[in-house]
Amino acid sequence: MRTLILLVLAAMLSGCGYNQIQQKDEAVNAGWAEVLNQYKRRADLVPNLVNTVKGYAAHEQQVLTAVTEARAKVGSMEVDAGDPASLAQFQQAQGELSSALSRLMVVVENYPDLKADRAFLDLQTQLEGTENRIAVARGRYIQLVQDYNTYVRSFPQNLVAKMFGYGPRPNFTVENERAIQEAPAVDFGAQGAAGTQPPQPQPQPQPAG
């Protein structure tokens, strides 16, 4: 009799979406792991990138320091993707690193020798590829969370989800997506005031009259 009751309960749970909730929850977890993996790949590139730029533009200390500090911040974070506040802090920190790297790449434009350096070109290619992977991983994660949230909020699986403690999960925000996609403006005049003005062309000697 007990076995029959268990079989009936199992069939009811399956019909109400319990198995699908498990599958969707695991898909979200796997998607999040991939997001973290791609962000870590980017963070691992930063020290070599900074050191390579420093070899040609050591006086761009303000920009180099900003990248280093932003990288240290994301490296020290312990994020809980199920906690909205923790996820928001993670988004902000990653956005700050994206912004710092964008400013660094703008500064690089003032150093032709650096732009032609083979090591820098390789790092730049790796960084661009990683940024693309991050965008793909984030986009997939957003879709997985949306699919999961829609499912656990729908009847009758919302009753099963509530029974077993599966609630909606926080997601990346639209505001953060927009901020990351917008490259920051760099005012070289302001940088010059801080002692980081790019090199100026030397005046050419005038022919004798």
mmCIF file with all atom_site columns, C-alpha atoms in Angstrom:
data_model
loop_
_atom_site.group_PDB
_atom_site.id
_atom_site.type_symbol
_atom_site.label_atom_id
_atom_site.label_alt_id
_atom_site.label_comp_id
_atom_site.label_asym_id
_atom_site.label_entity_id
_atom_site.label_seq_id
_atom_site.pdbx_PDB_ins_code
_atom_site.Cartn_x
_atom_site.Cartn_y
_atom_site.Cartn_z
_atom_site.occupancy
_atom_site.B_iso_or_equiv
_atom_site.pdbx_formal_charge
_atom_site.auth_seq_id
_atom_site.auth_comp_id
_atom_site.auth_asym_id
_atom_site.auth_atom_id
_atom_site.pdbx_PDB_model_num
ATOM 1   C CA . MET A 1 1   ? 0.000  0.000  0.000   1.00 0.00 ? 1   MET A CA 1
ATOM 2   C CA . ARG A 1 2   ? 2.805  2.375  0.934   1.00 0.00 ? 2   ARG A CA 1
ATOM 3   C CA . THR A 1 3   ? 4.552  1.639  -2.358  1.00 0.00 ? 3   THR A CA 1
ATOM 4   C CA . LEU A 1 4   ? 1.386  2.398  -4.283  1.00 0.00 ? 4   LEU A CA 1
ATOM 5   C CA . ILE A 1 5   ? 0.975  5.721  -2.485  1.00 0.00 ? 5   ILE A CA 1
ATOM 6   C CA . LEU A 1 6   ? 4.579  6.680  -3.271  1.00 0.00 ? 6   LEU A CA 1
ATOM 7   C CA . LEU A 1 7   ? 4.080  5.813  -6.927  1.00 0.00 ? 7   LEU A CA 1
ATOM 8   C CA . VAL A 1 8   ? 0.935  7.924  -7.082  1.00 0.00 ? 8   VAL A CA 1
ATOM 9   C CA . LEU A 1 9   ? 2.705  10.864 -5.420  1.00 0.00 ? 9   LEU A CA 1
ATOM 10  C CA . ALA A 1 10  ? 5.653  10.529 -7.791  1.00 0.00 ? 10  ALA A CA 1
ATOM 11  C CA . ALA A 1 11  ? 3.319  10.544 -10.780 1.00 0.00 ? 11  ALA A CA 1
ATOM 12  C CA . MET A 1 12  ? 1.501  13.611 -9.454  1.00 0.00 ? 12  MET A CA 1
ATOM 13  C CA . LEU A 1 13  ? 4.743  15.493 -8.858  1.00 0.00 ? 13  LEU A CA 1
ATOM 14  C CA . SER A 1 14  ? 6.024  14.604 -12.309 1.00 0.00 ? 14  SER A CA 1
ATOM 15  C CA . GLY A 1 15  ? 2.780  15.743 -13.886 1.00 0.00 ? 15  GLY A CA 1
ATOM 16  C CA . CYS A 1 16  ? 2.908  19.024 -11.984 1.00 0.00 ? 16  CYS A CA 1
ATOM 17  C CA . GLY A 1 17  ? 6.369  19.871 -13.249 1.00 0.00 ? 17  GLY A CA 1
ATOM 18  C CA . TYR A 1 18  ? 8.718  18.720 -10.484 1.00 0.00 ? 18  TYR A CA 1
ATOM 19  C CA . ASN A 1 19  ? 11.119 17.023 -12.912 1.00 0.00 ? 19  ASN A CA 1
ATOM 20  C CA . GLN A 1 20  ? 11.060 20.016 -15.245 1.00 0.00 ? 20  GLN A CA 1
ATOM 21  C CA . ILE A 1 21  ? 11.832 22.353 -12.347 1.00 0.00 ? 21  ILE A CA 1
ATOM 22  C CA . GLN A 1 22  ? 14.894 20.239 -11.546 1.00 0.00 ? 22  GLN A CA 1
ATOM 23  C CA . GLN A 1 23  ? 16.042 20.310 -15.150 1.00 0.00 ? 23  GLN A CA 1
ATOM 24  C CA . LYS A 1 24  ? 15.589 24.054 -15.518 1.00 0.00 ? 24  LYS A CA 1
ATOM 25  C CA . ASP A 1 25  ? 17.272 24.746 -12.178 1.00 0.00 ? 25  ASP A CA 1
ATOM 26  C CA . GLU A 1 26  ? 20.293 22.677 -13.221 1.00 0.00 ? 26  GLU A CA 1
ATOM 27  C CA . ALA A 1 27  ? 20.409 24.491 -16.569 1.00 0.00 ? 27  ALA A CA 1
ATOM 28  C CA . VAL A 1 28  ? 20.505 27.849 -14.752 1.00 0.00 ? 28  VAL A CA 1
ATOM 29  C CA . ASN A 1 29  ? 23.308 26.604 -12.488 1.00 0.00 ? 29  ASN A CA 1
ATOM 30  C CA . ALA A 1 30  ? 25.305 25.422 -15.493 1.00 0.00 ? 30  ALA A CA 1
ATOM 31  C CA . GLY A 1 31  ? 24.725 28.748 -17.256 1.00 0.00 ? 31  GLY A CA 1
ATOM 32  C CA . TRP A 1 32  ? 25.952 30.656 -14.219 1.00 0.00 ? 32  TRP A CA 1
ATOM 33  C CA . ALA A 1 33  ? 29.086 28.501 -14.010 1.00 0.00 ? 33  ALA A CA 1
ATOM 34  C CA . GLU A 1 34  ? 29.873 29.419 -17.617 1.00 0.00 ? 34  GLU A CA 1
ATOM 35  C CA . VAL A 1 35  ? 29.394 33.129 -16.881 1.00 0.00 ? 35  VAL A CA 1
ATOM 36  C CA . LEU A 1 36  ? 31.877 32.888 -14.007 1.00 0.00 ? 36  LEU A CA 1
ATOM 37  C CA . ASN A 1 37  ? 34.297 30.909 -16.160 1.00 0.00 ? 37  ASN A CA 1
ATOM 38  C CA . GLN A 1 38  ? 34.381 33.583 -18.868 1.00 0.00 ? 38  GLN A CA 1
ATOM 39  C CA . TYR A 1 39  ? 34.743 36.427 -16.375 1.00 0.00 ? 39  TYR A CA 1
ATOM 40  C CA . LYS A 1 40  ? 37.645 34.583 -14.765 1.00 0.00 ? 40  LYS A CA 1
ATOM 41  C CA . ARG A 1 41  ? 39.248 34.139 -18.181 1.00 0.00 ? 41  ARG A CA 1
ATOM 42  C CA . ARG A 1 42  ? 39.143 37.918 -18.634 1.00 0.00 ? 42  ARG A CA 1
ATOM 43  C CA . ALA A 1 43  ? 40.500 38.611 -15.147 1.00 0.00 ? 43  ALA A CA 1
ATOM 44  C CA . ASP A 1 44  ? 43.422 36.262 -15.806 1.00 0.00 ? 44  ASP A CA 1
ATOM 45  C CA . LEU A 1 45  ? 44.398 38.324 -18.867 1.00 0.00 ? 45  LEU A CA 1
ATOM 46  C CA . VAL A 1 46  ? 44.520 41.643 -17.013 1.00 0.00 ? 46  VAL A CA 1
ATOM 47  C CA . PRO A 1 47  ? 47.920 41.369 -15.234 1.00 0.00 ? 47  PRO A CA 1
ATOM 48  C CA . ASN A 1 48  ? 49.799 40.543 -18.445 1.00 0.00 ? 48  ASN A CA 1
ATOM 49  C CA . LEU A 1 49  ? 47.902 43.239 -20.321 1.00 0.00 ? 49  LEU A CA 1
ATOM 50  C CA . VAL A 1 50  ? 48.728 45.873 -17.711 1.00 0.00 ? 50  VAL A CA 1
ATOM 51  C CA . ASN A 1 51  ? 52.395 44.873 -17.606 1.00 0.00 ? 51  ASN A CA 1
ATOM 52  C CA . THR A 1 52  ? 52.677 45.025 -21.389 1.00 0.00 ? 52  THR A CA 1
ATOM 53  C CA . VAL A 1 53  ? 51.103 48.485 -21.568 1.00 0.00 ? 53  VAL A CA 1
ATOM 54  C CA . LYS A 1 54  ? 53.247 49.668 -18.666 1.00 0.00 ? 54  LYS A CA 1
ATOM 55  C CA . GLY A 1 55  ? 56.366 48.789 -20.664 1.00 0.00 ? 55  GLY A CA 1
ATOM 56  C CA . TYR A 1 56  ? 55.433 51.453 -23.220 1.00 0.00 ? 56  TYR A CA 1
ATOM 57  C CA . ALA A 1 57  ? 53.301 53.872 -21.218 1.00 0.00 ? 57  ALA A CA 1
ATOM 58  C CA . ALA A 1 58  ? 54.428 53.731 -17.602 1.00 0.00 ? 58  ALA A CA 1
ATOM 59  C CA . HIS A 1 59  ? 53.318 57.332 -16.992 1.00 0.00 ? 59  HIS A CA 1
ATOM 60  C CA . GLU A 1 60  ? 49.667 56.414 -17.690 1.00 0.00 ? 60  GLU A CA 1
ATOM 61  C CA . GLN A 1 61  ? 49.543 55.479 -14.027 1.00 0.00 ? 61  GLN A CA 1
ATOM 62  C CA . GLN A 1 62  ? 45.989 56.646 -13.390 1.00 0.00 ? 62  GLN A CA 1
ATOM 63  C CA . VAL A 1 63  ? 44.514 54.349 -16.031 1.00 0.00 ? 63  VAL A CA 1
ATOM 64  C CA . LEU A 1 64  ? 46.781 51.415 -15.168 1.00 0.00 ? 64  LEU A CA 1
ATOM 65  C CA . THR A 1 65  ? 45.916 51.706 -11.488 1.00 0.00 ? 65  THR A CA 1
ATOM 66  C CA . ALA A 1 66  ? 42.179 51.818 -12.244 1.00 0.00 ? 66  ALA A CA 1
ATOM 67  C CA . VAL A 1 67  ? 42.405 48.559 -14.212 1.00 0.00 ? 67  VAL A CA 1
ATOM 68  C CA . THR A 1 68  ? 44.474 46.855 -11.521 1.00 0.00 ? 68  THR A CA 1
ATOM 69  C CA . GLU A 1 69  ? 42.132 47.921 -8.732  1.00 0.00 ? 69  GLU A CA 1
ATOM 70  C CA . ALA A 1 70  ? 39.015 46.905 -10.674 1.00 0.00 ? 70  ALA A CA 1
ATOM 71  C CA . ARG A 1 71  ? 40.545 43.509 -11.365 1.00 0.00 ? 71  ARG A CA 1
ATOM 72  C CA . ALA A 1 72  ? 41.431 43.055 -7.688  1.00 0.00 ? 72  ALA A CA 1
ATOM 73  C CA . LYS A 1 73  ? 37.863 43.922 -6.707  1.00 0.00 ? 73  LYS A CA 1
ATOM 74  C CA . VAL A 1 74  ? 36.251 41.289 -8.930  1.00 0.00 ? 74  VAL A CA 1
ATOM 75  C CA . GLY A 1 75  ? 38.835 38.751 -7.824  1.00 0.00 ? 75  GLY A CA 1
ATOM 76  C CA . SER A 1 76  ? 38.006 39.194 -4.150  1.00 0.00 ? 76  SER A CA 1
ATOM 77  C CA . MET A 1 77  ? 34.223 38.963 -4.519  1.00 0.00 ? 77  MET A CA 1
ATOM 78  C CA . GLU A 1 78  ? 32.190 35.987 -3.345  1.00 0.00 ? 78  GLU A CA 1
ATOM 79  C CA . VAL A 1 79  ? 28.967 36.193 -5.332  1.00 0.00 ? 79  VAL A CA 1
ATOM 80  C CA . ASP A 1 80  ? 25.706 34.387 -4.645  1.00 0.00 ? 80  ASP A CA 1
ATOM 81  C CA . ALA A 1 81  ? 23.707 34.324 -7.877  1.00 0.00 ? 81  ALA A CA 1
ATOM 82  C CA . GLY A 1 82  ? 20.549 33.568 -5.894  1.00 0.00 ? 82  GLY A CA 1
ATOM 83  C CA . ASP A 1 83  ? 20.834 36.771 -3.841  1.00 0.00 ? 83  ASP A CA 1
ATOM 84  C CA . PRO A 1 84  ? 19.704 39.911 -5.725  1.00 0.00 ? 84  PRO A CA 1
ATOM 85  C CA . ALA A 1 85  ? 21.989 42.231 -3.716  1.00 0.00 ? 85  ALA A CA 1
ATOM 86  C CA . SER A 1 86  ? 25.023 40.005 -4.227  1.00 0.00 ? 86  SER A CA 1
ATOM 87  C CA . LEU A 1 87  ? 24.339 39.682 -7.953  1.00 0.00 ? 87  LEU A CA 1
ATOM 88  C CA . ALA A 1 88  ? 23.925 43.463 -8.248  1.00 0.00 ? 88  ALA A CA 1
ATOM 89  C CA . GLN A 1 89  ? 27.311 44.024 -6.564  1.00 0.00 ? 89  GLN A CA 1
ATOM 90  C CA . PHE A 1 90  ? 28.876 41.470 -8.900  1.00 0.00 ? 90  PHE A CA 1
ATOM 91  C CA . GLN A 1 91  ? 27.401 43.261 -11.933 1.00 0.00 ? 91  GLN A CA 1
ATOM 92  C CA . GLN A 1 92  ? 28.696 46.613 -10.720 1.00 0.00 ? 92  GLN A CA 1
ATOM 93  C CA . ALA A 1 93  ? 32.215 45.291 -10.117 1.00 0.00 ? 93  ALA A CA 1
ATOM 94  C CA . GLN A 1 94  ? 32.386 43.607 -13.525 1.00 0.00 ? 94  GLN A CA 1
ATOM 95  C CA . GLY A 1 95  ? 31.035 46.771 -15.137 1.00 0.00 ? 95  GLY A CA 1
ATOM 96  C CA . GLU A 1 96  ? 33.792 48.808 -13.462 1.00 0.00 ? 96  GLU A CA 1
ATOM 97  C CA . LEU A 1 97  ? 36.420 46.439 -14.860 1.00 0.00 ? 97  LEU A CA 1
ATOM 98  C CA . SER A 1 98  ? 34.861 46.664 -18.333 1.00 0.00 ? 98  SER A CA 1
ATOM 99  C CA . SER A 1 99  ? 34.931 50.468 -18.102 1.00 0.00 ? 99  SER A CA 1
ATOM 100 C CA . ALA A 1 100 ? 38.555 50.524 -16.912 1.00 0.00 ? 100 ALA A CA 1
ATOM 101 C CA . LEU A 1 101 ? 39.639 48.216 -19.732 1.00 0.00 ? 101 LEU A CA 1
ATOM 102 C CA . SER A 1 102 ? 37.824 50.418 -22.262 1.00 0.00 ? 102 SER A CA 1
ATOM 103 C CA . ARG A 1 103 ? 39.714 53.490 -21.013 1.00 0.00 ? 103 ARG A CA 1
ATOM 104 C CA . LEU A 1 104 ? 42.972 51.553 -21.216 1.00 0.00 ? 104 LEU A CA 1
ATOM 105 C CA . MET A 1 105 ? 42.332 50.659 -24.845 1.00 0.00 ? 105 MET A CA 1
ATOM 106 C CA . VAL A 1 106 ? 41.621 54.295 -25.685 1.00 0.00 ? 106 VAL A CA 1
ATOM 107 C CA . VAL A 1 107 ? 44.946 55.318 -24.127 1.00 0.00 ? 107 VAL A CA 1
ATOM 108 C CA . VAL A 1 108 ? 46.752 52.630 -26.143 1.00 0.00 ? 108 VAL A CA 1
ATOM 109 C CA . GLU A 1 109 ? 45.773 54.464 -29.332 1.00 0.00 ? 109 GLU A CA 1
ATOM 110 C CA . ASN A 1 110 ? 48.405 57.098 -28.481 1.00 0.00 ? 110 ASN A CA 1
ATOM 111 C CA . TYR A 1 111 ? 51.284 54.595 -28.592 1.00 0.00 ? 111 TYR A CA 1
ATOM 112 C CA . PRO A 1 112 ? 51.937 53.225 -32.111 1.00 0.00 ? 112 PRO A CA 1
ATOM 113 C CA . ASP A 1 113 ? 54.867 51.080 -30.937 1.00 0.00 ? 113 ASP A CA 1
ATOM 114 C CA . LEU A 1 114 ? 52.667 49.424 -28.313 1.00 0.00 ? 114 LEU A CA 1
ATOM 115 C CA . LYS A 1 115 ? 49.879 48.829 -30.838 1.00 0.00 ? 115 LYS A CA 1
ATOM 116 C CA . ALA A 1 116 ? 52.404 47.009 -33.046 1.00 0.00 ? 116 ALA A CA 1
ATOM 117 C CA . ASP A 1 117 ? 53.874 44.896 -30.233 1.00 0.00 ? 117 ASP A CA 1
ATOM 118 C CA . ARG A 1 118 ? 53.251 41.194 -30.878 1.00 0.00 ? 118 ARG A CA 1
ATOM 119 C CA . ALA A 1 119 ? 52.599 40.380 -27.225 1.00 0.00 ? 119 ALA A CA 1
ATOM 120 C CA . PHE A 1 120 ? 50.070 43.202 -26.929 1.00 0.00 ? 120 PHE A CA 1
ATOM 121 C CA . LEU A 1 121 ? 48.337 42.201 -30.151 1.00 0.00 ? 121 LEU A CA 1
ATOM 122 C CA . ASP A 1 122 ? 47.986 38.654 -28.857 1.00 0.00 ? 122 ASP A CA 1
ATOM 123 C CA . LEU A 1 123 ? 46.582 39.859 -25.537 1.00 0.00 ? 123 LEU A CA 1
ATOM 124 C CA . GLN A 1 124 ? 44.204 42.240 -27.320 1.00 0.00 ? 124 GLN A CA 1
ATOM 125 C CA . THR A 1 125 ? 42.916 39.395 -29.494 1.00 0.00 ? 125 THR A CA 1
ATOM 126 C CA . GLN A 1 126 ? 42.408 37.195 -26.448 1.00 0.00 ? 126 GLN A CA 1
ATOM 127 C CA . LEU A 1 127 ? 40.606 40.004 -24.622 1.00 0.00 ? 127 LEU A CA 1
ATOM 128 C CA . GLU A 1 128 ? 38.283 40.691 -27.558 1.00 0.00 ? 128 GLU A CA 1
ATOM 129 C CA . GLY A 1 129 ? 37.490 36.994 -27.847 1.00 0.00 ? 129 GLY A CA 1
ATOM 130 C CA . THR A 1 130 ? 36.806 36.762 -24.132 1.00 0.00 ? 130 THR A CA 1
ATOM 131 C CA . GLU A 1 131 ? 34.508 39.790 -24.216 1.00 0.00 ? 131 GLU A CA 1
ATOM 132 C CA . ASN A 1 132 ? 32.518 38.053 -26.951 1.00 0.00 ? 132 ASN A CA 1
ATOM 133 C CA . ARG A 1 133 ? 32.329 34.863 -24.882 1.00 0.00 ? 133 ARG A CA 1
ATOM 134 C CA . ILE A 1 134 ? 31.159 36.870 -21.877 1.00 0.00 ? 134 ILE A CA 1
ATOM 135 C CA . ALA A 1 135 ? 28.390 38.447 -23.938 1.00 0.00 ? 135 ALA A CA 1
ATOM 136 C CA . VAL A 1 136 ? 27.268 35.024 -25.190 1.00 0.00 ? 136 VAL A CA 1
ATOM 137 C CA . ALA A 1 137 ? 27.406 33.456 -21.714 1.00 0.00 ? 137 ALA A CA 1
ATOM 138 C CA . ARG A 1 138 ? 25.498 36.354 -20.148 1.00 0.00 ? 138 ARG A CA 1
ATOM 139 C CA . GLY A 1 139 ? 22.871 36.272 -22.880 1.00 0.00 ? 139 GLY A CA 1
ATOM 140 C CA . ARG A 1 140 ? 22.354 32.547 -22.456 1.00 0.00 ? 140 ARG A CA 1
ATOM 141 C CA . TYR A 1 141 ? 22.139 32.888 -18.677 1.00 0.00 ? 141 TYR A CA 1
ATOM 142 C CA . ILE A 1 142 ? 19.532 35.647 -18.972 1.00 0.00 ? 142 ILE A CA 1
ATOM 143 C CA . GLN A 1 143 ? 17.401 33.411 -21.191 1.00 0.00 ? 143 GLN A CA 1
ATOM 144 C CA . LEU A 1 144 ? 17.777 30.406 -18.879 1.00 0.00 ? 144 LEU A CA 1
ATOM 145 C CA . VAL A 1 145 ? 16.738 32.418 -15.825 1.00 0.00 ? 145 VAL A CA 1
ATOM 146 C CA . GLN A 1 146 ? 13.787 33.919 -17.682 1.00 0.00 ? 146 GLN A CA 1
ATOM 147 C CA . ASP A 1 147 ? 12.654 30.457 -18.748 1.00 0.00 ? 147 ASP A CA 1
ATOM 148 C CA . TYR A 1 148 ? 13.059 29.072 -15.221 1.00 0.00 ? 148 TYR A CA 1
ATOM 149 C CA . ASN A 1 149 ? 11.280 32.022 -13.577 1.00 0.00 ? 149 ASN A CA 1
ATOM 150 C CA . THR A 1 150 ? 8.360  31.854 -16.007 1.00 0.00 ? 150 THR A CA 1
ATOM 151 C CA . TYR A 1 151 ? 7.982  28.148 -15.356 1.00 0.00 ? 151 TYR A CA 1
ATOM 152 C CA . VAL A 1 152 ? 8.048  28.231 -11.537 1.00 0.00 ? 152 VAL A CA 1
ATOM 153 C CA . ARG A 1 153 ? 5.590  31.151 -11.502 1.00 0.00 ? 153 ARG A CA 1
ATOM 154 C CA . SER A 1 154 ? 3.066  29.356 -13.721 1.00 0.00 ? 154 SER A CA 1
ATOM 155 C CA . PHE A 1 155 ? 0.202  27.218 -12.411 1.00 0.00 ? 155 PHE A CA 1
ATOM 156 C CA . PRO A 1 156 ? 0.239  24.414 -11.310 1.00 0.00 ? 156 PRO A CA 1
ATOM 157 C CA . GLN A 1 157 ? 4.013  24.056 -11.091 1.00 0.00 ? 157 GLN A CA 1
ATOM 158 C CA . ASN A 1 158 ? 4.171  27.155 -8.877  1.00 0.00 ? 158 ASN A CA 1
ATOM 159 C CA . LEU A 1 159 ? 2.521  25.065 -6.144  1.00 0.00 ? 159 LEU A CA 1
ATOM 160 C CA . VAL A 1 160 ? 5.163  22.350 -6.487  1.00 0.00 ? 160 VAL A CA 1
ATOM 161 C CA . ALA A 1 161 ? 7.952  24.935 -6.632  1.00 0.00 ? 161 ALA A CA 1
ATOM 162 C CA . LYS A 1 162 ? 6.724  26.580 -3.445  1.00 0.00 ? 162 LYS A CA 1
ATOM 163 C CA . MET A 1 163 ? 6.361  23.209 -1.735  1.00 0.00 ? 163 MET A CA 1
ATOM 164 C CA . PHE A 1 164 ? 10.011 22.349 -2.394  1.00 0.00 ? 164 PHE A CA 1
ATOM 165 C CA . GLY A 1 165 ? 11.474 25.848 -1.980  1.00 0.00 ? 165 GLY A CA 1
ATOM 166 C CA . TYR A 1 166 ? 12.107 26.759 -5.621  1.00 0.00 ? 166 TYR A CA 1
ATOM 167 C CA . GLY A 1 167 ? 11.428 30.456 -6.078  1.00 0.00 ? 167 GLY A CA 1
ATOM 168 C CA . PRO A 1 168 ? 12.207 32.930 -8.887  1.00 0.00 ? 168 PRO A CA 1
ATOM 169 C CA . ARG A 1 169 ? 15.891 33.772 -9.290  1.00 0.00 ? 169 ARG A CA 1
ATOM 170 C CA . PRO A 1 170 ? 17.435 37.236 -9.803  1.00 0.00 ? 170 PRO A CA 1
ATOM 171 C CA . ASN A 1 171 ? 18.807 38.105 -13.209 1.00 0.00 ? 171 ASN A CA 1
ATOM 172 C CA . PHE A 1 172 ? 21.159 40.606 -14.826 1.00 0.00 ? 172 PHE A CA 1
ATOM 173 C CA . THR A 1 173 ? 19.434 43.964 -15.108 1.00 0.00 ? 173 THR A CA 1
ATOM 174 C CA . VAL A 1 174 ? 18.708 45.897 -18.275 1.00 0.00 ? 174 VAL A CA 1
ATOM 175 C CA . GLU A 1 175 ? 20.374 49.008 -16.825 1.00 0.00 ? 175 GLU A CA 1
ATOM 176 C CA . ASN A 1 176 ? 23.598 47.108 -16.237 1.00 0.00 ? 176 ASN A CA 1
ATOM 177 C CA . GLU A 1 177 ? 23.545 45.601 -19.728 1.00 0.00 ? 177 GLU A CA 1
ATOM 178 C CA . ARG A 1 178 ? 23.235 49.085 -21.225 1.00 0.00 ? 178 ARG A CA 1
ATOM 179 C CA . ALA A 1 179 ? 26.046 50.489 -19.052 1.00 0.00 ? 179 ALA A CA 1
ATOM 180 C CA . ILE A 1 180 ? 28.424 47.699 -20.027 1.00 0.00 ? 180 ILE A CA 1
ATOM 181 C CA . GLN A 1 181 ? 27.729 48.106 -23.735 1.00 0.00 ? 181 GLN A CA 1
ATOM 182 C CA . GLU A 1 182 ? 28.470 51.842 -23.714 1.00 0.00 ? 182 GLU A CA 1
ATOM 183 C CA . ALA A 1 183 ? 32.150 52.648 -24.040 1.00 0.00 ? 183 ALA A CA 1
ATOM 184 C CA . PRO A 1 184 ? 33.194 55.400 -21.602 1.00 0.00 ? 184 PRO A CA 1
ATOM 185 C CA . ALA A 1 185 ? 34.305 58.778 -22.900 1.00 0.00 ? 185 ALA A CA 1
ATOM 186 C CA . VAL A 1 186 ? 37.915 59.670 -22.178 1.00 0.00 ? 186 VAL A CA 1
ATOM 187 C CA . ASP A 1 187 ? 38.930 63.323 -21.768 1.00 0.00 ? 187 ASP A CA 1
ATOM 188 C CA . PHE A 1 188 ? 42.642 63.537 -22.483 1.00 0.00 ? 188 PHE A CA 1
ATOM 189 C CA . GLY A 1 189 ? 42.602 67.164 -21.418 1.00 0.00 ? 189 GLY A CA 1
ATOM 190 C CA . ALA A 1 190 ? 41.533 66.115 -17.932 1.00 0.00 ? 190 ALA A CA 1
ATOM 191 C CA . GLN A 1 191 ? 44.159 63.387 -17.943 1.00 0.00 ? 191 GLN A CA 1
ATOM 192 C CA . GLY A 1 192 ? 46.806 65.915 -18.874 1.00 0.00 ? 192 GLY A CA 1
ATOM 193 C CA . ALA A 1 193 ? 45.863 67.961 -15.829 1.00 0.00 ? 193 ALA A CA 1
ATOM 194 C CA . ALA A 1 194 ? 46.508 64.859 -13.726 1.00 0.00 ? 194 ALA A CA 1
ATOM 195 C CA . GLY A 1 195 ? 49.935 64.361 -15.236 1.00 0.00 ? 195 GLY A CA 1
ATOM 196 C CA . THR A 1 196 ? 48.951 61.733 -17.809 1.00 0.00 ? 196 THR A CA 1
ATOM 197 C CA . GLN A 1 197 ? 48.714 63.825 -20.972 1.00 0.00 ? 197 GLN A CA 1
ATOM 198 C CA . PRO A 1 198 ? 49.642 61.823 -24.097 1.00 0.00 ? 198 PRO A CA 1
ATOM 199 C CA . PRO A 1 199 ? 52.907 62.658 -25.838 1.00 0.00 ? 199 PRO A CA 1
ATOM 200 C CA . GLN A 1 200 ? 52.798 65.806 -27.954 1.00 0.00 ? 200 GLN A CA 1
ATOM 201 C CA . PRO A 1 201 ? 54.528 66.048 -31.366 1.00 0.00 ? 201 PRO A CA 1
ATOM 202 C CA . GLN A 1 202 ? 57.823 67.914 -31.320 1.00 0.00 ? 202 GLN A CA 1
ATOM 203 C CA . PRO A 1 203 ? 57.971 71.196 -33.327 1.00 0.00 ? 203 PRO A CA 1
ATOM 204 C CA . GLN A 1 204 ? 59.843 70.947 -36.597 1.00 0.00 ? 204 GLN A CA 1
ATOM 205 C CA . PRO A 1 205 ? 62.841 73.284 -37.119 1.00 0.00 ? 205 PRO A CA 1
ATOM 206 C CA . GLN A 1 206 ? 62.126 76.194 -39.442 1.00 0.00 ? 206 GLN A CA 1
ATOM 207 C CA . PRO A 1 207 ? 64.385 76.665 -42.509 1.00 0.00 ? 207 PRO A CA 1
ATOM 208 C CA . ALA A 1 208 ? 66.736 79.586 -42.351 1.00 0.00 ? 208 ALA A CA 1
ATOM 209 C CA . GLY A 1 209 ? 65.407 82.653 -44.102 1.00 0.00 ? 209 GLY A CA 1
#
